[in-house]
């Protein structure tokens, strides 16, 4: 419910990609938003207003239903006052070129001119039309005017051509919309580096030592930071599959690979706004002293096999944290000493705060919910709930604490 109470106006134009808009409405509503759909006359050739009305539970606005009665909000002026954001998806090549030149010869384009709220555009057109120099110049102009554009993708189009021009997937438009609605001045354009997942330490070419960490908490934190407007760099071994495309991702396996990637991101971080480091990965405490080539055979090893382990590098201690707000994550099963251990970690590893998570058993890994006790030098705060919402709440707390 990250968009609870937000009002979204969705404009649809004449494109076969309009079928994706039905899923987009569903995503918005599932996230708690109120959605109204504004249809061009051409769009009604593909989908009837009734379909959008059933899904959105709101009357569709078009040329025939525009209403200037008081408190109706169903005209191109009042509906922009109601909306928190205006999303046009799909946006045809014809409408792209008209918007670029300030043309408002239909209700949808009149609404664009009247709207002072953020506007997100998701173009959709045949490759020849989207790649036409006129359309490309129009998109460039629109972008410079402050419109937010979700890029088209290359795939098989409705005409069976394979090329650029397909509308972005609904989830990508959703992510862009949520970012525009949830971003804050504090987080916008601030770099944030995150590590997640359990490291994989090779025994041989087919076996490794790891742990149950799913990487979901790190990915949820990465998404929350993206929605808040940060420049997000995620280093992870798993659990990253559904993150936004604009998050810079490095997939790693071993703790050494994780350290190298974190160092790269940290060394190249923009220090204009003090960046953040969220160390949520579960790094192996011990790793095999020797890695074997090929695959170990039980016939060669015999009835027993001893694997010698050595203590692993402490990534969090190794990283240069001087110019970062540094937040560690600690999973504990020892309820009696968990808090004390987290406080010791705060001091010994020179952190600004620690996210303490007390686990019941191995089943606690990979769940969608979490309980976090945030422990800082001068504060303690508890958070409980869905990992994404919990991450957003933690970021809002940091915004107040460190602003």
Coordinates of C-alpha atoms in Angstrom, one line a residue:
X1 CA 0.0 0.0 0.0
X2 CA 2.9 2.4 -0.7
X3 CA 0.7 4.7 -2.8
X4 CA -2.2 4.8 -0.3
X5 CA -4.2 8.0 -0.7
X6 CA -2.4 9.1 -3.9
X7 CA -4.5 10.2 -6.8
X8 CA -3.3 9.0 -10.2
X9 CA -4.7 10.2 -13.6
X10 CA -4.0 7.8 -16.3
X11 CA -4.3 9.0 -19.9
X12 CA -4.5 6.5 -22.8
X13 CA -4.1 7.1 -26.5
X14 CA -4.8 5.1 -29.6
X15 CA -2.3 2.3 -29.5
X16 CA -2.5 -1.5 -29.4
X17 CA -0.3 -1.3 -26.3
X18 CA -3.3 0.0 -24.4
X19 CA -3.9 -3.6 -23.1
X20 CA -0.9 -3.0 -20.8
X21 CA -2.7 -0.1 -19.3
X22 CA -5.2 -2.4 -17.7
X23 CA -2.4 -4.1 -15.7
X24 CA -1.0 -0.7 -14.8
X25 CA -4.3 0.3 -13.3
X26 CA -4.4 -2.9 -11.3
X27 CA -0.9 -2.2 -10.0
X28 CA -1.8 1.3 -8.9
X29 CA -4.9 0.2 -7.1
X30 CA -3.1 -2.8 -5.4
X31 CA -0.6 -0.2 -4.1
X32 CA -3.5 1.8 -2.6
X33 CA -3.9 4.6 -5.1
X34 CA -7.1 6.1 -6.5
X35 CA -7.1 5.9 -10.3
X36 CA -9.1 7.8 -12.9
X37 CA -8.7 7.1 -16.6
X38 CA -8.8 9.8 -19.4
X39 CA -9.3 8.3 -22.8
X40 CA -8.7 9.8 -26.2
X41 CA -11.3 9.0 -28.9
X42 CA -8.8 6.9 -30.8
X43 CA -8.1 4.7 -27.7
X44 CA -11.8 3.7 -27.5
X45 CA -11.2 1.8 -30.8
X46 CA -9.1 -0.7 -28.8
X47 CA -10.8 -0.8 -25.4
X48 CA -14.2 0.4 -24.2
X49 CA -14.5 2.9 -21.4
X50 CA -16.5 0.3 -19.4
X51 CA -13.4 -1.9 -19.1
X52 CA -11.4 0.8 -17.4
X53 CA -14.4 1.8 -15.3
X54 CA -14.8 -1.7 -13.9
X55 CA -11.1 -2.0 -13.0
X56 CA -10.6 1.5 -11.6
X57 CA -14.0 1.7 -10.0
X58 CA -14.2 5.3 -11.4
X59 CA -16.0 6.7 -14.4
X60 CA -13.7 7.2 -17.4
X61 CA -13.3 10.7 -18.7
X62 CA -13.5 11.3 -22.5
X63 CA -14.9 13.9 -24.9
X64 CA -18.4 12.7 -24.3
X65 CA -18.3 12.6 -20.5
X66 CA -16.5 15.9 -19.7
X67 CA -18.6 17.6 -17.1
X68 CA -18.3 21.2 -15.8
X69 CA -20.8 20.9 -13.0
X70 CA -19.5 22.0 -9.6
X71 CA -17.5 19.4 -7.6
X72 CA -17.6 16.8 -10.4
X73 CA -13.8 17.0 -11.2
X74 CA -14.6 15.6 -14.7
X75 CA -13.1 18.3 -17.0
X76 CA -9.6 19.0 -18.1
X77 CA -9.0 21.7 -15.5
X78 CA -10.5 20.3 -12.3
X79 CA -9.2 16.7 -12.8
X80 CA -5.6 18.0 -12.8
X81 CA -6.3 19.6 -9.5
X82 CA -7.5 16.3 -8.2
X83 CA -4.5 14.3 -9.5
X84 CA -1.2 14.1 -7.8
X85 CA 0.4 12.9 -11.0
X86 CA -0.6 12.5 -14.7
X87 CA 0.6 9.3 -16.4
X88 CA 0.2 8.8 -20.2
X89 CA 0.6 5.2 -21.1
X90 CA 0.5 4.3 -23.9
X91 CA 1.4 7.6 -25.6
X92 CA 1.3 7.4 -29.4
X93 CA 3.8 9.0 -31.8
X94 CA 1.0 11.4 -32.9
X95 CA 0.5 12.7 -29.4
X96 CA 4.2 12.8 -28.7
X97 CA 4.7 15.3 -31.6
X98 CA 1.6 17.3 -30.6
X99 CA 2.8 17.7 -27.0
X100 CA 6.2 18.8 -28.1
X101 CA 4.6 21.6 -30.1
X102 CA 2.0 22.7 -27.5
X103 CA -1.0 21.4 -29.6
X104 CA -4.2 20.8 -27.6
X105 CA -6.8 19.8 -30.2
X106 CA -8.4 17.1 -28.0
X107 CA -9.4 16.6 -24.4
X108 CA -6.3 14.6 -23.4
X109 CA -3.9 17.1 -24.8
X110 CA -5.8 20.0 -23.3
X111 CA -5.3 18.2 -19.9
X112 CA -1.6 18.0 -20.5
X113 CA -1.4 21.8 -21.0
X114 CA -3.5 22.4 -17.9
X115 CA -1.5 20.1 -15.7
X116 CA 1.0 21.5 -13.2
X117 CA 1.6 18.2 -11.5
X118 CA 4.4 15.7 -12.5
X119 CA 3.7 14.1 -15.9
X120 CA 5.1 10.6 -16.8
X121 CA 5.1 9.5 -20.4
X122 CA 5.3 5.9 -21.7
X123 CA 5.6 6.1 -25.5
X124 CA 4.5 3.2 -27.8
X125 CA 4.8 3.2 -31.6
X126 CA 6.1 1.2 -34.6
X127 CA 9.9 1.3 -34.9
X128 CA 9.8 3.5 -38.0
X129 CA 7.5 6.0 -36.2
X130 CA 9.4 6.1 -32.9
X131 CA 12.8 6.3 -34.6
X132 CA 11.7 9.0 -37.1
X133 CA 13.9 12.1 -36.6
X134 CA 10.8 14.2 -36.0
X135 CA 9.6 12.0 -33.1
X136 CA 13.1 11.7 -31.7
X137 CA 13.5 15.4 -31.7
X138 CA 10.1 15.8 -30.0
X139 CA 11.0 13.3 -27.3
X140 CA 14.3 15.2 -26.7
X141 CA 12.4 18.5 -26.4
X142 CA 9.7 17.0 -24.1
X143 CA 12.4 15.6 -21.8
X144 CA 14.1 19.0 -21.6
X145 CA 10.8 20.5 -20.5
X146 CA 10.7 18.3 -17.4
X147 CA 8.4 15.5 -18.5
X148 CA 9.5 12.1 -17.2
X149 CA 9.8 9.5 -20.0
X150 CA 9.8 5.7 -19.5
X151 CA 11.8 4.4 -22.5
X152 CA 10.4 2.1 -25.0
X153 CA 11.8 -1.4 -25.4
X154 CA 12.9 -3.6 -28.3
X155 CA 10.8 -6.7 -29.0
X156 CA 8.3 -8.1 -31.5
X157 CA 5.7 -5.5 -32.2
X158 CA 2.0 -5.9 -33.1
X159 CA 2.9 -5.6 -36.8
X160 CA 5.3 -8.6 -36.3
X161 CA 8.4 -6.4 -36.9
X162 CA 11.1 -6.7 -34.3
X163 CA 12.5 -3.4 -33.2
X164 CA 12.3 -0.5 -30.8
X165 CA 8.9 1.1 -30.0
X166 CA 7.1 -1.3 -27.6
X167 CA 5.7 0.3 -24.5
X168 CA 7.6 -0.4 -21.3
X169 CA 6.2 -3.1 -19.1
X170 CA 3.5 -1.9 -16.7
X171 CA 5.8 -2.6 -13.6
X172 CA 8.4 -0.3 -15.0
X173 CA 5.8 2.5 -15.5
X174 CA 4.6 1.8 -12.0
X175 CA 8.1 2.1 -10.5
X176 CA 8.6 5.4 -12.3
X177 CA 5.3 6.7 -11.0
X178 CA 6.0 5.7 -7.5
X179 CA 9.4 7.4 -7.6
X180 CA 7.8 10.6 -8.7
X181 CA 5.2 10.5 -6.0
X182 CA 7.4 9.4 -3.1
X183 CA 10.8 11.1 -3.7
X184 CA 12.0 13.6 -1.2
X185 CA 14.5 16.4 -1.4
X186 CA 16.7 14.7 1.2
X187 CA 17.1 11.5 -0.7
X188 CA 16.9 12.8 -4.3
X189 CA 20.2 12.5 -6.1
X190 CA 21.9 11.1 -3.0
X191 CA 24.0 8.0 -3.6
X192 CA 23.2 4.8 -1.7
X193 CA 25.2 1.6 -1.8
X194 CA 23.6 -1.6 -0.6
X195 CA 24.8 -5.2 -0.2
X196 CA 22.5 -8.2 0.1
X197 CA 22.1 -12.0 0.0
X198 CA 24.3 -14.7 1.4
X199 CA 27.8 -15.1 -0.1
X200 CA 28.8 -18.3 -1.9
X201 CA 32.2 -19.6 -1.1
X202 CA 33.4 -22.3 -3.5
X203 CA 34.5 -25.8 -2.3
X204 CA 34.9 -27.1 -5.9
X205 CA 33.3 -26.2 -9.2
X206 CA 29.8 -27.5 -8.2
X207 CA 29.7 -27.1 -4.4
X208 CA 29.9 -24.1 -2.1
X209 CA 29.3 -22.9 1.5
X210 CA 26.5 -20.3 1.9
X211 CA 23.6 -19.5 4.2
X212 CA 19.8 -19.0 4.2
X213 CA 19.9 -15.2 3.5
X214 CA 17.4 -14.5 0.7
X215 CA 18.5 -10.9 -0.2
X216 CA 14.9 -9.7 0.1
X217 CA 15.6 -7.1 2.8
X218 CA 18.4 -5.6 0.7
X219 CA 16.3 -5.5 -2.4
X220 CA 13.4 -4.0 -0.5
X221 CA 15.7 -1.3 0.9
X222 CA 17.0 -0.7 -2.7
X223 CA 13.5 -0.2 -4.0
X224 CA 12.6 2.1 -1.1
X225 CA 15.7 4.2 -1.8
X226 CA 14.8 4.3 -5.5
X227 CA 11.3 5.4 -4.7
X228 CA 12.7 8.1 -2.5
X229 CA 14.8 9.5 -5.4
X230 CA 18.3 8.1 -4.5
X231 CA 20.9 6.9 -6.9
X232 CA 20.9 3.2 -5.9
X233 CA 23.8 0.8 -6.3
X234 CA 23.0 -2.8 -5.3
X235 CA 25.6 -5.5 -4.8
X236 CA 23.8 -8.9 -4.2
X237 CA 24.0 -12.6 -4.6
X238 CA 20.2 -13.3 -4.9
X239 CA 16.8 -11.8 -4.4
X240 CA 17.3 -8.9 -6.8
X241 CA 15.1 -10.2 -9.7
X242 CA 12.2 -7.8 -9.3
X243 CA 14.0 -4.5 -8.6
X244 CA 13.6 -1.4 -10.8
X245 CA 15.7 -1.3 -14.0
X246 CA 17.2 2.0 -13.0
X247 CA 18.9 0.5 -10.0
X248 CA 22.6 -0.2 -10.8
X249 CA 23.0 -3.8 -10.0
X250 CA 26.2 -6.0 -9.6
X251 CA 25.5 -9.7 -9.2
X252 CA 28.3 -11.4 -7.2
X253 CA 29.0 -14.7 -5.6
X254 CA 31.9 -14.7 -3.2
X255 CA 32.7 -12.3 -0.4
X256 CA 35.8 -11.2 -2.4
X257 CA 33.6 -10.2 -5.4
X258 CA 31.2 -8.5 -3.0
X259 CA 34.0 -6.5 -1.4
X260 CA 35.5 -5.5 -4.8
X261 CA 32.1 -4.3 -6.1
X262 CA 31.3 -2.3 -2.9
X263 CA 34.7 -0.6 -3.0
X264 CA 34.1 0.3 -6.7
X265 CA 30.7 1.9 -5.9
X266 CA 32.0 3.7 -2.8
X267 CA 35.1 5.0 -4.4
X268 CA 33.0 6.5 -7.2
X269 CA 30.2 7.8 -5.0
X270 CA 29.1 11.4 -5.3
X271 CA 30.0 13.2 -2.1
X272 CA 27.9 16.3 -2.9
X273 CA 25.3 14.8 -0.6
X274 CA 26.7 12.5 2.0
X275 CA 26.1 9.0 0.7
X276 CA 24.7 6.0 2.6
X277 CA 26.1 2.5 2.9
X278 CA 23.6 -0.3 3.9
X279 CA 25.4 -3.5 4.6
X280 CA 22.6 -6.1 4.6
X281 CA 24.5 -9.0 3.2
X282 CA 25.1 -12.2 5.1
X283 CA 28.8 -12.7 4.5
X284 CA 30.4 -16.1 5.4
X285 CA 32.4 -16.0 8.6
X286 CA 34.6 -18.8 7.4
X287 CA 35.6 -20.0 3.9
X288 CA 37.3 -23.1 2.6
X289 CA 41.1 -22.9 3.0
X290 CA 41.5 -24.7 -0.4
X291 CA 39.3 -24.6 -3.5
X292 CA 39.4 -27.8 -5.5
X293 CA 39.4 -27.9 -9.3
X294 CA 36.6 -29.8 -11.1
X295 CA 34.2 -31.9 -9.0
X296 CA 35.2 -33.8 -6.0
X297 CA 34.4 -37.5 -6.3
X298 CA 33.2 -39.5 -3.3
X299 CA 35.0 -42.6 -4.8
X300 CA 38.3 -40.7 -4.4
X301 CA 37.5 -39.1 -1.0
X302 CA 36.4 -42.3 0.7
X303 CA 34.1 -42.7 3.7
X304 CA 34.9 -39.4 5.2
X305 CA 36.1 -36.0 4.0
X306 CA 37.4 -33.1 6.2
X307 CA 37.0 -29.6 4.9
X308 CA 39.4 -27.1 6.5
X309 CA 38.0 -23.6 7.0
X310 CA 39.7 -20.3 7.7
X311 CA 38.3 -17.0 9.0
X312 CA 37.0 -14.8 6.2
X313 CA 37.7 -11.1 5.7
X314 CA 35.4 -8.7 7.6
X315 CA 33.9 -6.6 4.8
X316 CA 32.2 -4.1 7.0
X317 CA 35.4 -3.4 8.9
X318 CA 37.4 -3.2 5.7
X319 CA 35.3 -0.7 3.9
X320 CA 36.3 3.0 4.1
X321 CA 33.2 4.5 5.8
X322 CA 34.5 7.9 6.7
X323 CA 32.4 9.8 4.2
X324 CA 29.3 7.7 4.4
X325 CA 26.4 7.2 6.8
X326 CA 27.0 3.5 7.5
X327 CA 24.2 1.2 8.5
X328 CA 24.9 -2.4 9.4
X329 CA 22.4 -5.3 9.6
X330 CA 22.6 -7.9 12.3
X331 CA 20.6 -11.2 12.5
X332 CA 20.5 -12.8 15.9
X333 CA 18.9 -15.9 17.4
X334 CA 20.2 -15.2 20.9
X335 CA 17.3 -13.1 22.2
X336 CA 18.9 -12.5 25.6
X337 CA 22.2 -11.0 24.2
X338 CA 21.0 -9.7 20.8
X339 CA 20.7 -6.1 21.7
X340 CA 24.0 -6.0 23.5
X341 CA 25.7 -7.7 20.5
X342 CA 24.1 -5.1 18.2
X343 CA 25.4 -2.2 20.4
X344 CA 28.9 -3.8 20.4
X345 CA 28.7 -4.0 16.6
X346 CA 27.8 -0.3 16.4
X347 CA 30.9 0.7 18.3
X348 CA 33.5 -1.8 17.0
X349 CA 32.6 -1.3 13.4
X350 CA 32.2 2.5 13.6
X351 CA 28.6 2.5 12.3
X352 CA 26.0 5.2 12.6
X353 CA 23.3 2.6 13.3
X354 CA 22.5 -1.1 13.3
X355 CA 19.3 -2.8 12.1
X356 CA 18.8 -5.7 14.5
X357 CA 16.7 -8.6 13.4
X358 CA 16.0 -11.4 15.9
X359 CA 15.3 -14.7 14.1
X360 CA 13.2 -17.5 15.4
X361 CA 14.7 -20.2 13.2
X362 CA 15.7 -20.9 9.5
X363 CA 12.1 -20.4 8.4
X364 CA 12.5 -16.7 9.3
X365 CA 14.6 -16.2 6.1
X366 CA 12.9 -15.3 2.8
X367 CA 9.6 -14.0 4.3
X368 CA 7.9 -10.8 3.1
X369 CA 7.7 -9.3 6.6
X370 CA 10.3 -8.3 9.1
X371 CA 10.9 -6.9 12.6
X372 CA 13.7 -4.4 12.9
X373 CA 15.1 -2.7 16.0
X374 CA 17.1 0.3 14.7
X375 CA 19.9 1.1 17.2
X376 CA 21.9 4.3 16.9
X377 CA 24.3 6.2 19.1
X378 CA 21.5 8.4 20.5
X379 CA 18.3 6.5 19.5
X380 CA 16.4 3.2 19.4
X381 CA 13.4 2.7 17.2
X382 CA 11.3 -0.3 16.3
X383 CA 9.8 -1.1 12.9
X384 CA 7.5 -4.0 12.0
X385 CA 5.7 -5.0 8.8
X386 CA 6.1 -5.6 5.1
X387 CA 9.8 -5.3 4.1
X388 CA 9.2 -2.6 1.5
X389 CA 7.0 -0.4 3.8
X390 CA 9.4 -1.1 6.7
X391 CA 12.3 0.1 4.5
X392 CA 10.4 3.3 3.6
X393 CA 9.7 4.0 7.3
X394 CA 13.4 3.5 8.1
X395 CA 14.4 6.0 5.4
X396 CA 11.9 8.5 6.6
X397 CA 13.4 8.1 10.1
X398 CA 16.9 8.7 8.8
X399 CA 15.7 11.8 6.9
X400 CA 14.4 13.3 10.2
X401 CA 17.4 12.1 12.3
X402 CA 20.3 13.2 10.0
X403 CA 18.7 16.1 8.1

